């Protein structure tokens, strides 16, 4: 009642307000000269609506997201007009609280594109167009292979190889990451178990799988993991899940409970791209984390810039002091490798050791010879694998 009253207060007497259901209202403003007139009304509505009011002794602070569409002759029906107002409203919602957004053809194109990509992705999963590449993770004290990170690739029949940054975000947005992430987990566990059996002397290798924020919040995650481990025969201790700092911010208690459930299966947990998010080690002891991966941006600037070197050193020392292992990401040069060794960083991953490779190449090159030279005299190429 209060909301309707406030809405009327912002409009002219011949404008129309209708409640579509729940907390959705539609306002029809006729005879406007320019879009700016509509946005002025939206601002007025936000101003008025968002003022606190009392209900049954409580003070409420309402908020609203407004989608605006300007009618034109190209619209055939009221339903189309409402659909576009709805799209604009979702855009406003995604921008933040108390916002309005104007429908544009760009928005239509973008949403159409997202839907198109989503249906492409679903087809790709059915047609088995996704594959995993594996990048070695190496002990910097012994030069020995300790495991791999599984990295997703899309082999599109027309467009060729598509890297993850082109489809992971959209998969998150649309929720497709749930079935896709489940496929990644299953495939990585299946592959590692096969390698353990084929190379018994390598039966302690582990595989790291990137988990997205949606997956971590998916109530069925633990059930899915249990199923995958049972199906593939891989023991939990050989699996590591990579999270990012930003995933540990909201709803902390629920996240901690999920992480504790994961750890109860001896699955390890790693913080990926460390230093790019909250950059604070103080929150780490609250979470049952085994490893942090220092982001490539620090490692790549380490040799030219002493500040970065000190950051890497400080992160390594602090993490080790609370029993957390450290992996340096993006190790590309021997100089970086030697500095990391001096600092005492235990593990490294990067092009210096190997680029991510398909499973056959891993079998033929990496699993046949699993030790890297780590001293200056032994050369500067990752191709110099020691037998
Ligand atoms: P990430 O998890 O931090 O993975 C490391 C990325 O750095 C990989 O890129 C890898 O190819 C690249 N990289 C490794 N060593 C070097 C190096 O020495 N130099 C340089 N310049 N790059 C190096 P990639 O494979 O393109 O993956 C990018 C990101 O996509 C990943 O970052 C991860 O966040 C995401 N991603 C990949 N696979 C999956 C997946 O299965 N699920 C989810 N949710 N995300 C994934
Ligand atoms: Mg990762
Ligand atoms: Mg990373």
Coordinates of C-alpha atoms and ligand atoms in Angstrom, one line a residue:
X1 CA 0.0 0.0 0.0
X2 CA 2.7 2.4 1.0
X3 CA 4.7 1.6 -2.2
X4 CA 1.7 2.1 -4.5
X5 CA 1.0 5.4 -2.7
X6 CA 4.6 6.5 -3.1
X7 CA 4.6 5.5 -6.8
X8 CA 1.5 7.6 -7.5
X9 CA 3.0 10.5 -5.8
X10 CA 5.9 10.5 -8.3
X11 CA 3.6 10.4 -11.4
X12 CA 1.2 12.6 -13.3
X13 CA -2.5 11.9 -12.7
X14 CA -2.9 10.2 -16.2
X15 CA 0.1 7.9 -15.8
X16 CA -0.7 4.3 -15.0
X17 CA 0.7 2.1 -12.2
X18 CA 0.1 -1.7 -12.2
X19 CA 1.3 -4.4 -9.9
X20 CA 2.5 -7.3 -11.9
X21 CA 2.8 -9.6 -8.9
X22 CA 5.1 -10.0 -5.9
X23 CA 7.4 -7.0 -5.7
X24 CA 7.1 -6.1 -9.4
X25 CA 5.3 -3.0 -10.6
X26 CA 4.9 -1.5 -14.0
X27 CA 4.5 2.2 -14.8
X28 CA 3.2 3.5 -18.1
X29 CA 4.1 7.0 -18.9
X30 CA 2.5 8.4 -22.0
X31 CA 3.5 11.3 -24.3
X32 CA 7.1 11.8 -23.2
X33 CA 9.3 14.1 -25.3
X34 CA 12.7 12.5 -24.8
X35 CA 14.2 9.5 -22.9
X36 CA 15.6 12.0 -20.4
X37 CA 12.0 12.6 -19.2
X38 CA 11.7 8.9 -18.4
X39 CA 15.0 8.8 -16.6
X40 CA 13.9 11.8 -14.5
X41 CA 10.8 10.0 -13.4
X42 CA 12.9 6.9 -12.6
X43 CA 15.2 9.1 -10.4
X44 CA 12.2 10.6 -8.7
X45 CA 10.7 7.1 -8.0
X46 CA 14.1 5.9 -6.6
X47 CA 14.3 8.9 -4.3
X48 CA 10.8 8.5 -3.0
X49 CA 10.7 4.8 -2.8
X50 CA 14.0 4.3 -1.0
X51 CA 13.0 6.5 2.0
X52 CA 12.6 4.3 5.1
X53 CA 9.1 3.5 6.4
X54 CA 7.7 1.8 9.5
X55 CA 5.8 -1.4 9.4
X56 CA 4.5 -3.1 12.5
X57 CA 7.0 -1.3 14.6
X58 CA 10.0 -2.1 12.3
X59 CA 11.8 0.4 10.2
X60 CA 12.2 -0.8 6.6
X61 CA 14.7 0.5 4.1
X62 CA 13.2 -0.4 0.7
X63 CA 15.2 -0.4 -2.5
X64 CA 14.2 -0.7 -6.2
X65 CA 15.7 -1.6 -9.6
X66 CA 14.1 0.1 -12.5
X67 CA 14.2 -1.0 -16.2
X68 CA 13.0 1.6 -18.7
X69 CA 11.9 0.9 -22.3
X70 CA 10.9 3.6 -24.7
X71 CA 7.9 2.5 -26.8
X72 CA 8.1 2.8 -30.6
X73 CA 6.2 1.6 -33.7
X74 CA 8.7 -1.3 -34.0
X75 CA 7.0 -3.0 -31.0
X76 CA 4.2 -5.3 -32.2
X77 CA 2.8 -6.1 -28.8
X78 CA 2.8 -5.0 -25.1
X79 CA 4.4 -8.4 -24.2
X80 CA 7.5 -7.4 -26.3
X81 CA 7.7 -4.1 -24.5
X82 CA 7.4 -5.7 -21.1
X83 CA 10.1 -8.3 -22.0
X84 CA 12.6 -5.5 -22.9
X85 CA 11.7 -3.5 -19.7
X86 CA 12.4 -6.7 -17.8
X87 CA 15.8 -7.2 -19.5
X88 CA 16.7 -3.6 -18.6
X89 CA 15.6 -4.2 -15.0
X90 CA 17.9 -7.2 -14.8
X91 CA 20.7 -5.0 -16.0
X92 CA 19.9 -2.5 -13.3
X93 CA 19.8 -5.2 -10.7
X94 CA 23.2 -6.5 -11.7
X95 CA 24.6 -3.0 -11.5
X96 CA 23.7 -2.7 -7.8
X97 CA 21.0 -1.5 -5.5
X98 CA 18.7 1.4 -6.3
X99 CA 19.6 1.8 -10.0
X100 CA 17.7 2.3 -13.2
X101 CA 18.8 1.1 -16.7
X102 CA 17.5 2.1 -20.1
X103 CA 16.8 -0.7 -22.6
X104 CA 19.1 -0.4 -25.7
X105 CA 19.5 -2.6 -28.7
X106 CA 23.1 -3.2 -27.4
X107 CA 21.5 -4.8 -24.4
X108 CA 19.3 -7.0 -26.6
X109 CA 22.4 -8.0 -28.7
X110 CA 24.4 -8.8 -25.6
X111 CA 21.7 -10.9 -24.0
X112 CA 21.0 -12.6 -27.3
X113 CA 24.8 -13.3 -27.6
X114 CA 24.9 -14.8 -24.1
X115 CA 21.9 -17.0 -24.8
X116 CA 23.6 -18.1 -28.1
X117 CA 26.9 -18.9 -26.4
X118 CA 25.1 -20.8 -23.6
X119 CA 23.3 -23.0 -26.1
X120 CA 26.7 -23.5 -28.0
X121 CA 28.3 -24.5 -24.7
X122 CA 25.6 -27.0 -23.9
X123 CA 25.9 -28.5 -27.3
X124 CA 29.7 -28.6 -26.9
X125 CA 29.4 -30.5 -23.7
X126 CA 27.1 -33.1 -25.3
X127 CA 29.4 -33.4 -28.4
X128 CA 32.5 -33.8 -26.2
X129 CA 34.2 -30.8 -27.5
X130 CA 35.8 -29.9 -24.1
X131 CA 39.2 -31.3 -23.2
X132 CA 41.6 -30.9 -20.3
X133 CA 45.2 -29.8 -20.6
X134 CA 47.5 -30.5 -17.7
X135 CA 50.3 -28.3 -16.4
X136 CA 53.1 -29.8 -14.2
X137 CA 53.7 -28.5 -10.7
X138 CA 57.2 -29.1 -9.6
X139 CA 59.1 -29.2 -6.3
X140 CA 61.7 -26.5 -6.3
X141 CA 63.9 -28.3 -3.9
X142 CA 64.1 -31.6 -5.7
X143 CA 63.0 -30.7 -9.3
X144 CA 60.5 -33.6 -9.0
X145 CA 57.0 -33.5 -10.5
X146 CA 54.4 -33.5 -7.7
X147 CA 51.3 -33.2 -9.8
X148 CA 49.3 -31.2 -12.4
X149 CA 46.8 -28.4 -12.7
X150 CA 43.9 -29.4 -15.0
X151 CA 43.0 -26.6 -17.3
X152 CA 39.9 -26.5 -19.5
X153 CA 40.0 -26.0 -23.3
X154 CA 37.2 -25.9 -25.9
X155 CA 37.9 -27.4 -29.3
X156 CA 35.2 -25.7 -31.3
X157 CA 34.5 -27.4 -34.6
X158 CA 34.6 -24.1 -36.6
X159 CA 36.4 -21.6 -34.4
X160 CA 39.2 -23.9 -33.3
X161 CA 40.8 -23.7 -29.9
X162 CA 39.0 -21.5 -27.4
X163 CA 40.8 -20.5 -24.2
X164 CA 38.9 -20.6 -20.9
X165 CA 38.8 -16.8 -20.4
X166 CA 36.4 -16.6 -23.4
X167 CA 33.8 -18.9 -21.9
X168 CA 34.3 -19.4 -18.1
X169 CA 32.7 -16.1 -17.1
X170 CA 29.7 -16.6 -19.3
X171 CA 29.4 -20.1 -17.9
X172 CA 29.3 -18.7 -14.4
X173 CA 26.8 -16.1 -15.4
X174 CA 24.4 -18.6 -16.9
X175 CA 24.9 -21.4 -14.3
X176 CA 26.3 -23.7 -17.0
X177 CA 29.5 -23.9 -14.9
X178 CA 27.7 -26.4 -12.7
X179 CA 27.5 -29.2 -15.3
X180 CA 30.7 -28.1 -17.0
X181 CA 32.6 -28.0 -13.6
X182 CA 31.3 -31.4 -12.8
X183 CA 32.6 -32.8 -16.1
X184 CA 36.0 -31.2 -15.4
X185 CA 36.2 -32.8 -12.0
X186 CA 35.2 -36.2 -13.3
X187 CA 37.6 -36.1 -16.2
X188 CA 40.6 -34.9 -14.1
X189 CA 40.0 -37.6 -11.5
X190 CA 39.5 -40.3 -14.1
X191 CA 42.7 -39.3 -16.0
X192 CA 44.8 -39.1 -12.8
X193 CA 43.6 -42.5 -11.7
X194 CA 44.5 -44.0 -15.1
X195 CA 48.0 -42.4 -14.8
X196 CA 48.4 -43.8 -11.3
X197 CA 47.7 -47.3 -12.6
X198 CA 49.8 -47.0 -15.8
X199 CA 52.8 -45.4 -14.0
X200 CA 52.9 -47.1 -10.5
X201 CA 56.1 -45.2 -9.6
X202 CA 54.1 -42.0 -10.0
X203 CA 51.2 -43.1 -7.9
X204 CA 51.5 -40.2 -5.5
X205 CA 50.9 -37.4 -8.1
X206 CA 48.0 -35.1 -7.4
X207 CA 45.7 -33.1 -9.6
X208 CA 44.4 -29.6 -9.0
X209 CA 41.0 -28.6 -10.3
X210 CA 39.8 -25.0 -10.5
X211 CA 36.4 -24.5 -8.7
X212 CA 34.2 -21.6 -9.5
X213 CA 32.3 -19.6 -7.0
X214 CA 28.9 -21.0 -8.2
X215 CA 30.2 -24.5 -7.7
X216 CA 31.4 -23.9 -4.2
X217 CA 27.9 -22.6 -3.3
X218 CA 26.1 -25.5 -5.1
X219 CA 24.4 -27.5 -2.3
X220 CA 25.1 -30.8 -4.2
X221 CA 28.8 -30.2 -4.5
X222 CA 29.9 -32.6 -1.8
X223 CA 27.5 -35.3 -3.1
X224 CA 28.9 -34.8 -6.6
X225 CA 32.5 -35.1 -5.4
X226 CA 31.7 -38.3 -3.5
X227 CA 30.1 -39.7 -6.5
X228 CA 33.0 -38.8 -8.8
X229 CA 35.6 -40.2 -6.4
X230 CA 33.7 -43.5 -6.1
X231 CA 33.1 -43.7 -9.8
X232 CA 36.7 -43.0 -10.8
X233 CA 38.4 -44.9 -8.0
X234 CA 40.6 -41.9 -7.1
X235 CA 41.3 -41.4 -3.4
X236 CA 40.4 -37.9 -2.1
X237 CA 44.0 -37.2 -1.0
X238 CA 45.1 -37.0 -4.6
X239 CA 42.6 -34.3 -5.5
X240 CA 43.2 -30.6 -4.8
X241 CA 40.6 -27.9 -5.3
X242 CA 41.6 -24.3 -6.3
X243 CA 39.5 -21.5 -5.0
X244 CA 40.1 -17.7 -5.2
X245 CA 40.2 -15.2 -2.4
X246 CA 37.0 -13.5 -3.5
X247 CA 35.1 -16.7 -3.0
X248 CA 35.8 -16.6 0.8
X249 CA 34.2 -13.3 1.4
X250 CA 30.4 -13.7 1.6
X251 CA 28.5 -16.1 3.8
X252 CA 31.7 -17.2 5.5
X253 CA 30.1 -19.7 7.9
X254 CA 28.5 -21.7 5.1
X255 CA 31.7 -21.6 3.1
X256 CA 33.8 -22.8 6.1
X257 CA 31.4 -25.7 6.6
X258 CA 31.7 -26.7 2.9
X259 CA 35.5 -26.5 3.1
X260 CA 35.5 -28.6 6.3
X261 CA 33.4 -31.2 4.5
X262 CA 35.8 -31.3 1.6
X263 CA 38.8 -31.6 3.9
X264 CA 37.1 -34.5 5.8
X265 CA 37.5 -36.4 2.5
X266 CA 41.2 -35.7 2.6
X267 CA 40.8 -33.5 -0.5
X268 CA 43.2 -30.6 -0.3
X269 CA 42.4 -26.9 -0.8
X270 CA 44.4 -24.2 -2.5
X271 CA 44.0 -20.5 -2.9
X272 CA 44.6 -19.5 -6.5
X273 CA 46.0 -16.2 -7.8
X274 CA 47.0 -15.2 -4.3
X275 CA 47.6 -11.5 -3.8
X276 CA 45.2 -10.3 -6.5
X277 CA 42.1 -10.3 -4.2
X278 CA 42.1 -9.4 -0.6
X279 CA 45.9 -9.6 -0.3
X280 CA 45.6 -10.3 3.4
X281 CA 47.0 -13.4 5.1
X282 CA 45.1 -12.7 8.2
X283 CA 41.9 -14.4 7.0
X284 CA 43.7 -17.6 6.0
X285 CA 43.8 -19.3 9.4
X286 CA 40.0 -19.1 9.5
X287 CA 39.8 -21.5 6.5
X288 CA 41.2 -25.0 6.3
X289 CA 43.6 -24.2 3.5
X290 CA 46.6 -26.4 2.5
X291 CA 48.3 -24.3 -0.2
X292 CA 48.4 -20.8 -1.7
X293 CA 49.5 -20.1 -5.2
X294 CA 51.3 -16.8 -5.6
X295 CA 49.9 -15.0 -8.6
X296 CA 51.9 -14.8 -11.8
X297 CA 51.9 -11.0 -11.7
X298 CA 54.2 -11.0 -8.6
X299 CA 56.5 -13.7 -9.9
X300 CA 56.9 -12.1 -13.4
X301 CA 57.9 -8.8 -11.9
X302 CA 60.1 -10.3 -9.1
X303 CA 63.4 -10.2 -10.9
X304 CA 63.1 -6.6 -12.2
X305 CA 61.6 -5.0 -9.1
X306 CA 62.8 -5.6 -5.6
X307 CA 59.4 -4.6 -4.1
X308 CA 57.8 -7.6 -5.8
X309 CA 60.6 -9.8 -4.7
X310 CA 59.9 -8.7 -1.1
X311 CA 56.2 -9.4 -1.5
X312 CA 56.9 -12.9 -2.7
X313 CA 59.3 -13.4 0.2
X314 CA 56.9 -12.1 2.8
X315 CA 53.9 -14.2 1.5
X316 CA 56.1 -17.3 1.4
X317 CA 57.4 -16.8 5.0
X318 CA 54.1 -15.9 6.5
X319 CA 52.3 -18.8 4.8
X320 CA 54.9 -21.3 5.9
X321 CA 54.7 -20.0 9.4
X322 CA 51.1 -21.1 9.5
X323 CA 51.8 -24.4 7.8
X324 CA 50.5 -23.5 4.4
X325 CA 52.5 -24.6 1.3
X326 CA 53.4 -22.1 -1.4
X327 CA 53.3 -22.6 -5.1
X328 CA 54.7 -19.9 -7.4
X329 CA 52.6 -19.5 -10.5
X330 CA 53.9 -18.4 -13.9
X331 CA 57.6 -19.3 -13.5
X332 CA 59.0 -18.5 -16.9
X333 CA 62.8 -18.0 -16.4
X334 CA 65.7 -19.6 -14.7
X335 CA 66.3 -16.4 -12.9
X336 CA 62.9 -16.4 -11.3
X337 CA 63.3 -20.1 -10.5
X338 CA 66.6 -19.5 -8.7
X339 CA 65.2 -16.5 -6.8
X340 CA 62.2 -18.6 -5.7
X341 CA 64.5 -21.3 -4.5
X342 CA 66.6 -18.8 -2.5
X343 CA 63.4 -17.4 -0.9
X344 CA 62.5 -20.9 0.1
X345 CA 59.3 -21.2 -2.0
X346 CA 58.6 -24.9 -2.2
X347 CA 56.8 -25.4 -5.5
X348 CA 56.6 -23.9 -8.9
X349 CA 54.4 -24.0 -12.0
X350 CA 55.0 -22.2 -15.3
X351 CA 56.2 -22.3 -18.8
X352 CA 59.8 -22.8 -17.7
X353 CA 58.9 -26.3 -16.6
X354 CA 56.2 -26.9 -19.2
X355 CA 53.1 -25.3 -20.8
X356 CA 49.8 -27.0 -20.2
X357 CA 49.8 -30.1 -22.5
X358 CA 47.1 -32.5 -23.6
X359 CA 47.0 -35.9 -21.9
X360 CA 48.8 -37.8 -24.6
X361 CA 51.8 -35.3 -24.6
X362 CA 51.9 -35.5 -20.8
X363 CA 52.1 -39.3 -21.0
X364 CA 54.8 -39.2 -23.7
X365 CA 57.1 -36.5 -22.4
X366 CA 56.4 -35.6 -18.7
X367 CA 55.4 -38.9 -17.2
X368 CA 58.4 -40.6 -18.8
X369 CA 60.9 -38.3 -17.2
X370 CA 59.7 -36.5 -14.1
X371 CA 62.6 -34.5 -12.9
X372 CA 63.7 -31.0 -13.9
X373 CA 67.2 -29.6 -13.6
X374 CA 67.3 -26.8 -11.1
X375 CA 70.8 -25.4 -11.2
X376 CA 72.1 -22.6 -13.3
X377 CA 74.7 -24.8 -15.1
X378 CA 72.0 -27.2 -16.3
X379 CA 70.5 -24.8 -18.9
X380 CA 67.6 -22.5 -19.4
X381 CA 65.2 -24.7 -21.2
X382 CA 62.4 -26.7 -19.8
X383 CA 63.1 -29.2 -22.6
X384 CA 66.2 -30.2 -20.7
X385 CA 64.4 -32.9 -18.8
X386 CA 66.5 -35.2 -16.7
X387 CA 65.9 -38.9 -16.8
Ligands
LIG1 P1 44.6 -20.3 -13.3 O1 43.8 -21.3 -12.5 O2 45.4 -19.3 -12.5 O3 45.5 -21.1 -14.3 C1 46.8 -20.7 -14.6 C2 46.8 -20.0 -16.0 O4 48.1 -19.4 -16.2 C3 46.5 -20.9 -17.1 O5 45.9 -20.2 -18.1 C4 48.0 -21.3 -17.6 O6 48.0 -21.7 -18.9 C5 48.6 -20.0 -17.4 N1 50.1 -20.1 -17.2 C6 50.7 -21.1 -16.6 N2 52.0 -20.9 -16.5 C7 52.3 -19.7 -17.2 C8 53.4 -19.0 -17.5 O7 54.6 -19.3 -17.2 N3 53.3 -17.8 -18.2 C9 52.0 -17.4 -18.5 N4 51.9 -16.2 -19.2 N5 50.9 -18.0 -18.3 C10 51.0 -19.2 -17.6 P2 44.6 -20.8 -18.8 O8 44.7 -22.2 -19.0 O9 44.3 -19.9 -20.0 O10 43.5 -20.5 -17.7 C11 43.1 -19.3 -17.3 C12 42.1 -19.3 -16.2 O11 40.9 -19.9 -16.5 C13 42.7 -20.2 -15.0 O12 43.6 -19.5 -14.3 C14 41.4 -20.4 -14.3 O13 41.0 -19.4 -13.4 C15 40.4 -20.5 -15.4 N6 40.1 -22.0 -15.7 C16 40.8 -22.8 -16.4 N7 40.2 -24.1 -16.4 C17 39.2 -24.0 -15.5 C18 38.2 -24.9 -15.1 O14 38.2 -26.1 -15.4 N8 37.2 -24.4 -14.2 C19 37.2 -23.1 -13.8 N9 36.2 -22.7 -13.0 N10 38.1 -22.2 -14.3 C20 39.1 -22.6 -15.1
LIG2 MG1 44.2 -22.4 -11.0
LIG3 MG1 46.2 -19.0 -10.9

